[in-house]
Each structure stands twice: as C-alpha cells, then as structure tokens.
Amino acid sequence: MDLQNKCVVIGVTGGIAAYKMADTAHLLCKLGAEVHVIMTENAAKFISPLTFETLTNRRCMVDTFARDFQYDVAHISLAKAADLILVAPATANVIAKLAHGIADDMLTTVVLAARCPKLAAPSMNTAMLENPVTQDNLAALSRYGFEIVKPASGLLACGDVGKGKLPAPEELVGHVLRRLAREKTLSGVRVTVTAGPTQEALDPVRFLTNHSSGKMGYAIAREAMLRGAEVTLITGPTALNPPPFVQVVPVVSAKDMFSAVKKALPKTDILIKSAAVADYRPANQAADKLKKDGGDLTLPLERTDDILGWVAQYRHPGLFVCGFSMETRDLLENSRRKLEKKRLDMIAANSLRTEGAGFGVDTNVITILTANGQQELPLMSKAEAAARLLDAIEARRS
Ligand code: CTP
C-alpha cells in the first residue's frame, strides 16, 4: 500500500481521454490513497461522476456551489487536504485557465487554492498541443511549479496520428507514486544497480547463462527511485518492464556489463551489484553456427572479468558498494569471505536452498552482512527486501 494515508485529488477535464481516469482513480485507491475526483462540467459529458463515485466511494465534485460535500468551504478544505493534485486529462482550455489564475469552477478553484505538488497531463489534438499559445501556457505552468506529464504519441480520438495522447493509467500512477510514495531520503544520491543474468555467446545461436530473473535488482532500482535517487539500472536480458524514471542501460554479456559499470562508476554514490554475472564464457565465439559432427563436444571456457574485483581496486572515496551473494551451502561463511575479498561495504546473502528465496520468485530471504554486523531478514517480498536493504545502506552511510 504505497499510498496509504495520502490524499490525491484528481481533476478531470473535458477530453475524451477522461475515460482513462476511471482506471487511474481505481489504481490509486488500490494503492491505499484517499482519492477525490473533481470534474469540469464538460468532463461530465464524457464520463459520469457516478463512475468515479462508485470507484472512489466518495462524492465526485463538479459544481462549486453544490451543498452536499463532506467538507465545509469545500474548495479550501480539499485544497488543504490534498497531498497532490493530478489534472488529467488537461485540455488546452483548462491549461490556459490554470496558467492565468482563472478560477471559475470547482476544479480550477481548488487548484488555485492548493499548495501541494501539482501535475498536469495535457491531452488534445496535436495541432492544439503544438500551438504556441498552448506551449506558452504549459511553460507558464512549469514556471509556477507544475510538473507536466509528457503526452504520448499515437492514434488520437480525432483520427490524426501524432502527439497528444493521455499516457496509460499505470504511467500516470507512476508519476503520483514518484512524488508521494516515499520520503525522499536519497534525493540527489546517484545509485547504480546491476540486475539480471548475463549471456555469453557460443555462436550466433547459443549462449551460456543462468536463472536470474532480474526481479531483485529491478525492485532495488524502483525503491531507490521512489526515495528520490538518480538511478541507473544496468541490466542483462530479462522479461521485466524496467521501473519508470530510471536510466536503463541494457547489456548482454559480462564484458558489456563491465564496460557499463566502468562508465557509470565515476557518477555513482552507491553501487548495488545484484546481477548474476557469468564467471566463465566460451573461449571462442564462433562466427557461424557450430555444426555437430558425430562425437561429443568439449568447450573451453575462459574467466570473465570480476567486475566487483575491479571496483575494489579503483573505487573512489565516498562510494558505497553492496554486492550480492547466492550460495547453495555455507552461505554466511562464503558471503563474508566475498565481503572481505572484494572490499565491499555490504553484501546481501541469499541461499538457493531456502524456501521462498532465489531465482524467479517474488520473495526473498536475505541476510545483510557488513564488516561488523549481521542482520537476518525473514521471508518477504523482493520489494520489501529492497526497502530493507536500502534502509541498511542509508543507515550505514550516515
Ligand atoms: N560479480 C561480479 N563480476 C563477476 C562475477 C560476480 O561483479 N564476474 C559480482 C556479482 O554481481 C555479485 C558478487 O560478485 O554481486 C558475488 O557474485 P558470486 O558469483 O556469488 O561470487 P564470486 O566471487 O564469483 O564467487 P563464486 O563464484 O566462487 O561463488
């Protein structure tokens, strides 16, 4: 429940994309937010206030002068209660009003009265969006502190293809989560996370790899982003959607990952290496597909670079390095040995033999080791484990 105890006001204005806001409101409610929806009169022609009332279990406000709200002086009470206002879809007309302080209905009045963060998601025909008047108004809103959600491109309701679509509900919710879900304890901190497996090519058809799904690393990247960090996610091939608002650097082999880490390192304050990097790769990579020829095949393998080993040698002062250790036996002894050998500040140890830990699953059981400490965490979701790991890193850094 990432939005528990958060009050989100959604302002829906009169564009066809208003229909997407039903899903958005519902998703925000499911995340625990107290959601209030205000519609303009034109919005209420596209989608019924009853839809929002049913989904949010609250009165949907349209008329400034209606007397049946749960609040006295509703526009001021609601403006004060709001932790965030999301105006979506924001039509050119309402953007123009907001940019000039016009408050002639419930929605524009609440927005004008609110001091909380405000997001506006423009949604309209491409020509209207690109009109310099609209662009000027959007620039004015940015100056006044609004965050403008970039419109998506594609087939518009009018039949044109171009910029101006309201992004999908999940994307809008992502913007709200980034602003509200966590305290910004990592604001301005640059976090680099490696995740997933590497693939070591044998020929154009085959490769050596491992079972890493990338879930743990992606969860860490998301949690760090929510805490305000500037996140770089260096990821081997996975089936996951990367979290929003992180810089994704896709890599394939251990060699690629090594180059990406070397490049990111000077701009990194915290390095978390959750990737399962191959320790060996085929010594020869065939240019053409290897053909079978009756007998058995023996493959010579060579060592890959130990990325953390390199980091240990070249790390800059102030860099915090957290490694991961996956073992099938002697978990703590082996992990502590890696902590020392690779000069890590911390290592998260997990055993493939523990139920609920390891590859592919959504849970993990990790033990956080430092030079003089050991914290055993119980079975929890990878999202929760990511949060506990970052708590430990933040505590250690301070
Ligand atoms: N790692 C790395 N470069 C490699 C291999 C591993 O940076 N070529 C990192 C992993 O991302 C992880 C940590 O080292 O954070 C531990 O990985 P692991 O494979 O368990 O450790 P090794 O030192 O390779 O030990 P062993 O293979 O003996 O278990």
Tab-separated table of C-alpha atoms and ligand atoms in Angstrom:
chain	number	residue	atom	x	y	z
A	1	MET	CA	0.000	0.000	0.000
A	2	ASP	CA	2.445	2.597	-1.272
A	3	LEU	CA	-0.062	5.476	-0.983
A	4	GLN	CA	-1.559	4.753	2.440
A	5	ASN	CA	-2.595	8.000	4.208
A	6	LYS	CA	-2.053	10.065	1.060
A	7	CYS	CA	-4.805	12.297	-0.281
A	8	VAL	CA	-4.816	12.555	-4.070
A	9	VAL	CA	-7.148	14.951	-5.860
A	10	ILE	CA	-7.779	14.099	-9.490
A	11	GLY	CA	-9.022	16.899	-11.718
A	12	VAL	CA	-10.731	15.547	-14.823
A	13	THR	CA	-11.363	17.987	-17.652
A	14	GLY	CA	-13.410	17.681	-20.830
A	15	GLY	CA	-11.450	15.487	-23.227
A	16	ILE	CA	-12.270	12.021	-24.482
A	17	ALA	CA	-9.288	10.620	-22.548
A	18	ALA	CA	-11.369	11.242	-19.405
A	19	TYR	CA	-12.387	7.595	-19.673
A	20	LYS	CA	-8.838	6.542	-18.751
A	21	MET	CA	-9.197	8.304	-15.433
A	22	ALA	CA	-11.646	5.710	-14.121
A	23	ASP	CA	-8.849	3.146	-14.165
A	24	THR	CA	-6.369	5.669	-12.787
A	25	ALA	CA	-8.655	6.503	-9.846
A	26	HIS	CA	-9.218	2.818	-9.183
A	27	LEU	CA	-5.485	2.014	-9.240
A	28	LEU	CA	-4.750	4.872	-6.830
A	29	CYS	CA	-7.471	3.610	-4.457
A	30	LYS	CA	-5.966	0.120	-4.599
A	31	LEU	CA	-2.617	1.589	-3.552
A	32	GLY	CA	-4.300	2.934	-0.429
A	33	ALA	CA	-4.765	6.581	-1.443
A	34	GLU	CA	-7.761	8.664	-0.386
A	35	VAL	CA	-8.921	9.744	-3.839
A	36	HIS	CA	-11.164	12.743	-4.522
A	37	VAL	CA	-12.280	13.437	-8.062
A	38	ILE	CA	-13.305	16.859	-9.306
A	39	MET	CA	-14.693	17.142	-12.824
A	40	THR	CA	-15.378	20.093	-15.038
A	41	GLU	CA	-18.887	20.266	-16.472
A	42	ASN	CA	-17.520	19.299	-19.888
A	43	ALA	CA	-15.742	16.268	-18.430
A	44	ALA	CA	-19.069	15.101	-17.019
A	45	LYS	CA	-20.348	14.893	-20.605
A	46	PHE	CA	-17.685	12.279	-21.445
A	47	ILE	CA	-17.887	10.129	-18.313
A	48	SER	CA	-20.369	10.109	-15.475
A	49	PRO	CA	-19.463	11.374	-11.990
A	50	LEU	CA	-21.203	8.235	-10.778
A	51	THR	CA	-18.355	6.150	-12.244
A	52	PHE	CA	-15.835	7.945	-10.021
A	53	GLU	CA	-18.167	7.964	-7.018
A	54	THR	CA	-18.521	4.201	-7.254
A	55	LEU	CA	-14.789	3.613	-7.694
A	56	THR	CA	-13.578	6.035	-5.000
A	57	ASN	CA	-16.512	5.675	-2.627
A	58	ARG	CA	-16.641	9.477	-2.352
A	59	ARG	CA	-18.708	12.302	-3.792
A	60	CYS	CA	-17.367	13.442	-7.146
A	61	MET	CA	-17.431	17.226	-7.293
A	62	VAL	CA	-18.475	19.203	-10.329
A	63	ASP	CA	-20.419	22.235	-9.142
A	64	THR	CA	-18.647	24.738	-6.874
A	65	PHE	CA	-21.924	25.669	-5.249
A	66	ALA	CA	-23.331	22.218	-4.513
A	67	ARG	CA	-24.060	21.942	-0.786
A	68	ASP	CA	-23.683	18.231	-0.199
A	69	PHE	CA	-19.911	17.809	0.141
A	70	GLN	CA	-18.304	16.219	3.156
A	71	TYR	CA	-16.294	19.443	3.647
A	72	ASP	CA	-17.363	22.966	4.634
A	73	VAL	CA	-15.972	25.560	2.226
A	74	ALA	CA	-15.137	22.553	0.105
A	75	HIS	CA	-12.634	24.104	-2.276
A	76	ILE	CA	-10.394	25.345	0.546
A	77	SER	CA	-10.704	22.247	2.737
A	78	LEU	CA	-9.933	19.970	-0.153
A	79	ALA	CA	-7.024	22.125	-1.330
A	80	LYS	CA	-5.578	21.874	2.190
A	81	ALA	CA	-6.180	18.135	2.496
A	82	ALA	CA	-4.569	17.271	-0.843
A	83	ASP	CA	-1.052	15.807	-0.849
A	84	LEU	CA	-1.054	16.028	-4.641
A	85	ILE	CA	-3.339	17.207	-7.437
A	86	LEU	CA	-3.302	15.460	-10.804
A	87	VAL	CA	-5.118	17.287	-13.588
A	88	ALA	CA	-5.637	14.658	-16.271
A	89	PRO	CA	-6.624	14.858	-18.988
A	90	ALA	CA	-5.789	18.557	-19.023
A	91	THR	CA	-7.440	20.243	-22.004
A	92	ALA	CA	-5.917	23.269	-23.731
A	93	ASN	CA	-8.710	25.385	-22.276
A	94	VAL	CA	-8.138	24.345	-18.646
A	95	ILE	CA	-4.353	24.623	-19.078
A	96	ALA	CA	-4.894	28.197	-20.285
A	97	LYS	CA	-7.079	28.971	-17.271
A	98	LEU	CA	-4.644	27.456	-14.782
A	99	ALA	CA	-1.740	29.320	-16.378
A	100	HIS	CA	-3.554	32.616	-15.828
A	101	GLY	CA	-5.061	32.071	-12.415
A	102	ILE	CA	-8.614	31.873	-13.658
A	103	ALA	CA	-10.749	30.043	-11.117
A	104	ASP	CA	-14.277	29.829	-12.454
A	105	ASP	CA	-15.294	26.331	-11.422
A	106	MET	CA	-14.638	23.836	-8.639
A	107	LEU	CA	-11.562	22.281	-10.266
A	108	THR	CA	-9.696	25.472	-11.163
A	109	THR	CA	-10.584	26.979	-7.762
A	110	VAL	CA	-9.188	24.023	-5.813
A	111	VAL	CA	-6.008	24.010	-7.922
A	112	LEU	CA	-5.505	27.730	-7.331
A	113	ALA	CA	-6.014	27.310	-3.581
A	114	ALA	CA	-3.685	24.299	-3.193
A	115	ARG	CA	-0.046	24.483	-2.111
A	116	CYS	CA	0.709	20.778	-2.698
A	117	PRO	CA	2.589	19.383	-5.725
A	118	LYS	CA	0.520	19.671	-8.903
A	119	LEU	CA	0.773	17.551	-12.028
A	120	ALA	CA	-0.905	18.299	-15.335
A	121	ALA	CA	-1.203	15.763	-18.144
A	122	PRO	CA	-2.060	17.604	-21.376
A	123	SER	CA	-4.237	15.645	-23.751
A	124	MET	CA	-5.516	17.063	-27.014
A	125	ASN	CA	-5.127	17.116	-30.784
A	126	THR	CA	-1.529	17.579	-31.951
A	127	ALA	CA	-2.214	20.956	-33.597
A	128	MET	CA	-3.777	22.289	-30.394
A	129	LEU	CA	-0.870	20.967	-28.356
A	130	GLU	CA	1.759	22.424	-30.676
A	131	ASN	CA	0.009	25.783	-30.940
A	132	PRO	CA	2.424	28.333	-29.447
A	133	VAL	CA	-0.353	29.576	-27.162
A	134	THR	CA	-0.676	26.145	-25.554
A	135	GLN	CA	3.111	25.760	-25.423
A	136	ASP	CA	3.424	29.139	-23.709
A	137	ASN	CA	0.726	28.201	-21.231
A	138	LEU	CA	2.471	24.906	-20.455
A	139	ALA	CA	5.757	26.750	-19.979
A	140	ALA	CA	3.963	29.116	-17.595
A	141	LEU	CA	2.558	26.187	-15.629
A	142	SER	CA	6.050	24.695	-15.344
A	143	ARG	CA	7.313	28.035	-14.047
A	144	TYR	CA	4.537	28.041	-11.471
A	145	GLY	CA	5.764	24.662	-10.233
A	146	PHE	CA	3.504	22.245	-12.085
A	147	GLU	CA	5.054	19.023	-13.304
A	148	ILE	CA	3.920	18.495	-16.884
A	149	VAL	CA	3.391	14.845	-17.798
A	150	LYS	CA	4.667	14.330	-21.333
A	151	PRO	CA	1.843	13.395	-23.698
A	152	ALA	CA	2.174	10.102	-25.557
A	153	SER	CA	2.073	9.741	-29.342
A	154	GLY	CA	-0.201	7.547	-31.419
A	155	LEU	CA	-3.651	7.415	-32.937
A	156	LEU	CA	-5.739	10.233	-31.477
A	157	ALA	CA	-9.504	10.092	-30.992
A	158	CYS	CA	-9.964	12.571	-33.874
A	159	GLY	CA	-8.282	10.101	-36.257
A	160	ASP	CA	-4.998	12.011	-36.521
A	161	VAL	CA	-1.749	10.303	-35.625
A	162	GLY	CA	0.609	12.351	-33.513
A	163	LYS	CA	1.475	13.742	-30.093
A	164	GLY	CA	-1.271	14.484	-27.599
A	165	LYS	CA	-2.474	11.197	-26.135
A	166	LEU	CA	-3.010	10.868	-22.417
A	167	PRO	CA	-0.492	8.291	-21.141
A	168	ALA	CA	-1.833	4.974	-19.830
A	169	PRO	CA	-3.241	4.903	-16.262
A	170	GLU	CA	-0.232	2.920	-14.991
A	171	GLU	CA	2.070	5.650	-16.224
A	172	LEU	CA	0.007	8.392	-14.564
A	173	VAL	CA	0.025	6.387	-11.332
A	174	GLY	CA	3.814	6.050	-11.694
A	175	HIS	CA	4.092	9.852	-11.607
A	176	VAL	CA	1.973	10.020	-8.451
A	177	LEU	CA	3.994	7.265	-6.790
A	178	ARG	CA	7.271	9.003	-7.569
A	179	ARG	CA	6.055	12.155	-5.847
A	180	LEU	CA	4.246	10.633	-2.885
A	181	ALA	CA	5.220	7.054	-2.170
A	182	ARG	CA	8.299	7.600	-0.005
A	183	GLU	CA	10.246	10.161	1.921
A	184	LYS	CA	13.000	11.447	-0.355
A	185	THR	CA	15.844	10.077	1.761
A	186	LEU	CA	18.049	9.504	-1.304
A	187	SER	CA	17.377	12.794	-3.017
A	188	GLY	CA	20.376	13.798	-5.132
A	189	VAL	CA	22.130	10.469	-4.495
A	190	ARG	CA	23.305	8.594	-7.590
A	191	VAL	CA	22.552	4.894	-7.348
A	192	THR	CA	23.721	2.329	-9.907
A	193	VAL	CA	22.098	-1.091	-9.782
A	194	THR	CA	23.109	-4.116	-11.851
A	195	ALA	CA	20.469	-6.748	-12.407
A	196	GLY	CA	19.610	-9.937	-14.234
A	197	PRO	CA	21.779	-12.574	-15.834
A	198	THR	CA	24.444	-12.175	-18.480
A	199	GLN	CA	24.523	-14.193	-21.697
A	200	GLU	CA	27.829	-15.482	-23.026
A	201	ALA	CA	27.611	-16.338	-26.702
A	202	LEU	CA	28.944	-19.583	-28.041
A	203	ASP	CA	27.896	-18.984	-31.604
A	204	PRO	CA	25.151	-16.845	-33.218
A	205	VAL	CA	22.525	-19.304	-31.921
A	206	ARG	CA	23.556	-20.427	-28.412
A	207	PHE	CA	24.714	-18.853	-25.186
A	208	LEU	CA	25.594	-19.738	-21.581
A	209	THR	CA	23.527	-18.028	-18.910
A	210	ASN	CA	21.879	-18.584	-15.504
A	211	HIS	CA	18.411	-18.492	-13.954
A	212	SER	CA	18.487	-14.898	-12.679
A	213	SER	CA	15.166	-13.145	-13.452
A	214	GLY	CA	16.328	-9.640	-12.506
A	215	LYS	CA	13.416	-9.205	-10.063
A	216	MET	CA	15.581	-8.347	-7.042
A	217	GLY	CA	17.654	-5.753	-8.895
A	218	TYR	CA	14.604	-4.157	-10.522
A	219	ALA	CA	12.919	-3.933	-7.102
A	220	ILE	CA	16.014	-2.180	-5.700
A	221	ALA	CA	16.108	0.248	-8.642
A	222	ARG	CA	12.416	1.072	-8.168
A	223	GLU	CA	12.741	1.588	-4.412
A	224	ALA	CA	15.793	3.844	-4.844
A	225	MET	CA	13.916	5.870	-7.498
A	226	LEU	CA	10.915	6.292	-5.163
A	227	ARG	CA	13.300	7.572	-2.472
A	228	GLY	CA	14.459	10.280	-4.842
A	229	ALA	CA	17.730	8.788	-6.094
A	230	GLU	CA	19.035	9.251	-9.633
A	231	VAL	CA	19.062	5.620	-10.667
A	232	THR	CA	20.991	3.850	-13.405
A	233	LEU	CA	19.880	0.272	-13.984
A	234	ILE	CA	22.451	-1.815	-15.850
A	235	THR	CA	20.531	-4.891	-16.815
A	236	GLY	CA	21.187	-8.169	-18.536
A	237	PRO	CA	18.377	-9.628	-20.664
A	238	THR	CA	15.189	-10.081	-18.584
A	239	ALA	CA	11.468	-10.385	-19.238
A	240	LEU	CA	10.655	-7.486	-16.897
A	241	ASN	CA	9.459	-3.956	-17.573
A	242	PRO	CA	12.002	-1.621	-16.019
A	243	PRO	CA	10.681	0.773	-13.381
A	244	PRO	CA	9.881	4.266	-14.666
A	245	PHE	CA	12.195	7.255	-14.154
A	246	VAL	CA	15.387	5.212	-14.107
A	247	GLN	CA	18.073	5.299	-16.743
A	248	VAL	CA	18.194	1.831	-18.234
A	249	VAL	CA	21.445	0.514	-19.732
A	250	PRO	CA	20.747	-2.819	-21.423
A	251	VAL	CA	23.699	-5.200	-21.685
A	252	VAL	CA	24.125	-8.796	-22.792
A	253	SER	CA	27.480	-10.231	-21.729
A	254	ALA	CA	29.674	-9.911	-18.639
A	255	LYS	CA	32.032	-7.870	-20.820
A	256	ASP	CA	29.235	-5.406	-21.712
A	257	MET	CA	28.245	-5.163	-18.062
A	258	PHE	CA	31.845	-4.495	-17.067
A	259	SER	CA	32.080	-1.624	-19.590
A	260	ALA	CA	28.753	-0.184	-18.438
A	261	VAL	CA	29.778	-0.317	-14.765
A	262	LYS	CA	33.148	1.312	-15.534
A	263	LYS	CA	31.341	4.099	-17.368
A	264	ALA	CA	28.750	4.650	-14.638
A	265	LEU	CA	31.126	4.391	-11.688
A	266	PRO	CA	32.524	7.962	-11.624
A	267	LYS	CA	28.930	9.233	-11.379
A	268	THR	CA	27.849	6.734	-8.729
A	269	ASP	CA	27.490	7.220	-4.974
A	270	ILE	CA	26.000	3.796	-4.243
A	271	LEU	CA	26.683	0.702	-6.358
A	272	ILE	CA	24.448	-2.308	-5.790
A	273	LYS	CA	25.529	-5.355	-7.755
A	274	SER	CA	22.649	-7.758	-7.738
A	275	ALA	CA	23.366	-9.100	-11.232
A	276	ALA	CA	24.276	-12.753	-11.628
A	277	VAL	CA	27.354	-12.229	-13.769
A	278	ALA	CA	28.825	-15.219	-15.603
A	279	ASP	CA	32.199	-16.210	-14.175
A	280	TYR	CA	33.147	-18.015	-17.401
A	281	ARG	CA	32.484	-17.529	-21.084
A	282	PRO	CA	33.260	-19.700	-24.116
A	283	ALA	CA	36.909	-19.077	-25.009
A	284	ASN	CA	35.950	-18.871	-28.675
A	285	GLN	CA	32.832	-17.345	-30.104
A	286	ALA	CA	32.104	-18.974	-33.459
A	287	ALA	CA	31.108	-16.599	-36.238
A	288	ASP	CA	28.833	-19.253	-37.744
A	289	LYS	CA	26.544	-21.761	-36.144
A	290	LEU	CA	28.507	-24.722	-34.760
A	291	LYS	CA	27.584	-27.899	-36.620
A	292	LYS	CA	27.518	-31.277	-34.911
A	293	ASP	CA	29.945	-33.908	-36.161
A	294	GLY	CA	29.119	-37.232	-34.585
A	295	GLY	CA	31.186	-37.246	-31.397
A	296	ASP	CA	30.954	-35.317	-28.107
A	297	LEU	CA	31.925	-31.680	-27.803
A	298	THR	CA	34.170	-30.132	-25.171
A	299	LEU	CA	34.001	-26.392	-24.789
A	300	PRO	CA	36.987	-24.460	-23.475
A	301	LEU	CA	35.835	-21.669	-21.137
A	302	GLU	CA	37.753	-18.617	-20.003
A	303	ARG	CA	37.270	-16.364	-16.998
A	304	THR	CA	35.250	-13.185	-17.331
A	305	ASP	CA	36.395	-10.058	-15.550
A	306	ASP	CA	35.389	-9.930	-11.911
A	307	ILE	CA	33.591	-6.584	-12.003
A	308	LEU	CA	33.432	-6.156	-8.239
A	309	GLY	CA	37.073	-7.152	-8.034
A	310	TRP	CA	37.898	-4.271	-10.379
A	311	VAL	CA	35.669	-1.867	-8.436
A	312	ALA	CA	37.529	-2.854	-5.243
A	313	GLN	CA	40.752	-1.667	-6.858
A	314	TYR	CA	39.522	1.530	-8.466
A	315	ARG	CA	36.702	2.699	-6.203
A	316	HIS	CA	36.619	6.410	-5.408
A	317	PRO	CA	36.347	7.757	-1.864
A	318	GLY	CA	32.752	8.029	-0.711
A	319	LEU	CA	31.495	5.244	-2.980
A	320	PHE	CA	29.351	2.695	-1.159
A	321	VAL	CA	29.427	-0.810	-2.647
A	322	CYS	CA	26.925	-3.536	-1.909
A	323	GLY	CA	27.366	-6.950	-3.506
A	324	PHE	CA	25.075	-9.936	-3.630
A	325	SER	CA	25.953	-13.492	-2.877
A	326	MET	CA	23.968	-16.503	-3.969
A	327	GLU	CA	25.078	-19.782	-2.450
A	328	THR	CA	23.881	-23.343	-2.125
A	329	ARG	CA	25.944	-24.127	1.021
A	330	ASP	CA	27.921	-22.360	3.763
A	331	LEU	CA	26.034	-19.165	2.969
A	332	LEU	CA	27.367	-16.901	5.694
A	333	GLU	CA	30.989	-18.088	5.616
A	334	ASN	CA	31.225	-17.833	1.828
A	335	SER	CA	29.479	-14.464	1.766
A	336	ARG	CA	31.668	-12.990	4.459
A	337	ARG	CA	34.708	-14.159	2.518
A	338	LYS	CA	33.422	-12.291	-0.578
A	339	LEU	CA	32.701	-9.195	1.514
A	340	GLU	CA	36.344	-9.074	2.574
A	341	LYS	CA	37.952	-10.220	-0.677
A	342	LYS	CA	36.028	-7.733	-2.830
A	343	ARG	CA	36.367	-4.927	-0.232
A	344	LEU	CA	32.595	-4.453	-0.097
A	345	ASP	CA	30.793	-2.237	2.388
A	346	MET	CA	27.904	-4.677	2.486
A	347	ILE	CA	26.788	-7.947	0.986
A	348	ALA	CA	23.270	-9.336	0.724
A	349	ALA	CA	23.480	-13.090	1.100
A	350	ASN	CA	20.751	-15.420	-0.114
A	351	SER	CA	20.662	-19.172	-0.344
A	352	LEU	CA	19.115	-21.110	-3.179
A	353	ARG	CA	18.269	-23.794	-0.614
A	354	THR	CA	15.955	-21.549	1.433
A	355	GLU	CA	12.280	-21.836	0.624
A	356	GLY	CA	10.973	-18.589	-0.938
A	357	ALA	CA	14.451	-17.307	-1.828
A	358	GLY	CA	16.310	-17.310	-5.099
A	359	PHE	CA	15.591	-17.167	-8.799
A	360	GLY	CA	12.338	-16.151	-10.421
A	361	VAL	CA	10.154	-15.961	-7.303
A	362	ASP	CA	8.698	-12.713	-5.946
A	363	THR	CA	10.051	-13.279	-2.441
A	364	ASN	CA	13.486	-13.480	-0.901
A	365	VAL	CA	15.207	-14.307	2.370
A	366	ILE	CA	18.378	-12.253	2.726
A	367	THR	CA	20.989	-11.734	5.366
A	368	ILE	CA	22.737	-8.375	5.265
A	369	LEU	CA	26.380	-8.597	6.205
A	370	THR	CA	28.806	-5.770	6.958
A	371	ALA	CA	32.327	-5.871	8.407
A	372	ASN	CA	30.963	-5.877	11.932
A	373	GLY	CA	27.284	-6.627	11.563
A	374	GLN	CA	24.783	-9.245	10.520
A	375	GLN	CA	21.059	-8.698	10.005
A	376	GLU	CA	18.922	-11.695	9.119
A	377	LEU	CA	15.685	-10.731	7.394
A	378	PRO	CA	12.694	-13.082	7.323
A	379	LEU	CA	10.854	-14.192	4.180
A	380	MET	CA	9.420	-11.116	2.480
A	381	SER	CA	8.570	-9.793	-0.973
A	382	LYS	CA	11.515	-8.688	-3.096
A	383	ALA	CA	10.024	-5.168	-2.974
A	384	GLU	CA	10.140	-5.241	0.828
A	385	ALA	CA	13.631	-6.798	0.835
A	386	ALA	CA	14.783	-3.979	-1.469
A	387	ALA	CA	13.411	-1.429	1.000
A	388	ARG	CA	15.119	-3.098	3.986
A	389	LEU	CA	18.399	-3.292	2.078
A	390	LEU	CA	18.245	0.421	1.216
A	391	ASP	CA	17.363	1.213	4.851
A	392	ALA	CA	20.518	-0.643	5.883
A	393	ILE	CA	22.620	1.163	3.266
A	394	GLU	CA	21.246	4.567	4.291
A	395	ALA	CA	21.890	3.825	7.973
A	396	ARG	CA	25.431	2.683	7.209
A	397	ARG	CA	26.217	5.729	5.041
A	398	SER	CA	25.070	8.169	7.662
B	1	CTP	N1	30.281	-10.424	-9.705
B	1	CTP	C1	30.978	-9.543	-10.482
B	1	CTP	N2	31.668	-9.979	-11.570
B	1	CTP	C2	31.702	-11.277	-11.893
B	1	CTP	C3	31.010	-12.211	-11.077
B	1	CTP	C4	30.316	-11.748	-9.999
B	1	CTP	O1	30.966	-8.339	-10.186
B	1	CTP	N3	32.384	-11.682	-12.954
B	1	CTP	C5	29.548	-9.909	-8.537
B	1	CTP	C6	28.062	-10.217	-8.536
B	1	CTP	O2	27.298	-9.212	-9.187
B	1	CTP	C7	27.755	-10.280	-7.037
B	1	CTP	C8	29.049	-10.730	-6.426
B	1	CTP	O3	30.063	-10.520	-7.407
B	1	CTP	O4	27.448	-9.018	-6.511
B	1	CTP	C9	29.087	-12.148	-5.985
B	1	CTP	O5	28.916	-12.997	-7.043
B	1	CTP	P1	29.266	-14.564	-6.939
B	1	CTP	O6	29.210	-15.110	-8.309
B	1	CTP	O7	28.409	-15.188	-5.928
B	1	CTP	O8	30.708	-14.508	-6.351
B	1	CTP	P2	32.054	-14.981	-6.846
B	1	CTP	O9	33.061	-14.081	-6.255
B	1	CTP	O10	32.057	-15.091	-8.317
B	1	CTP	O11	32.213	-16.376	-6.114
B	1	CTP	P3	31.879	-17.888	-6.505
B	1	CTP	O12	31.690	-17.934	-7.972
B	1	CTP	O13	33.043	-18.601	-6.030
B	1	CTP	O14	30.630	-18.207	-5.741
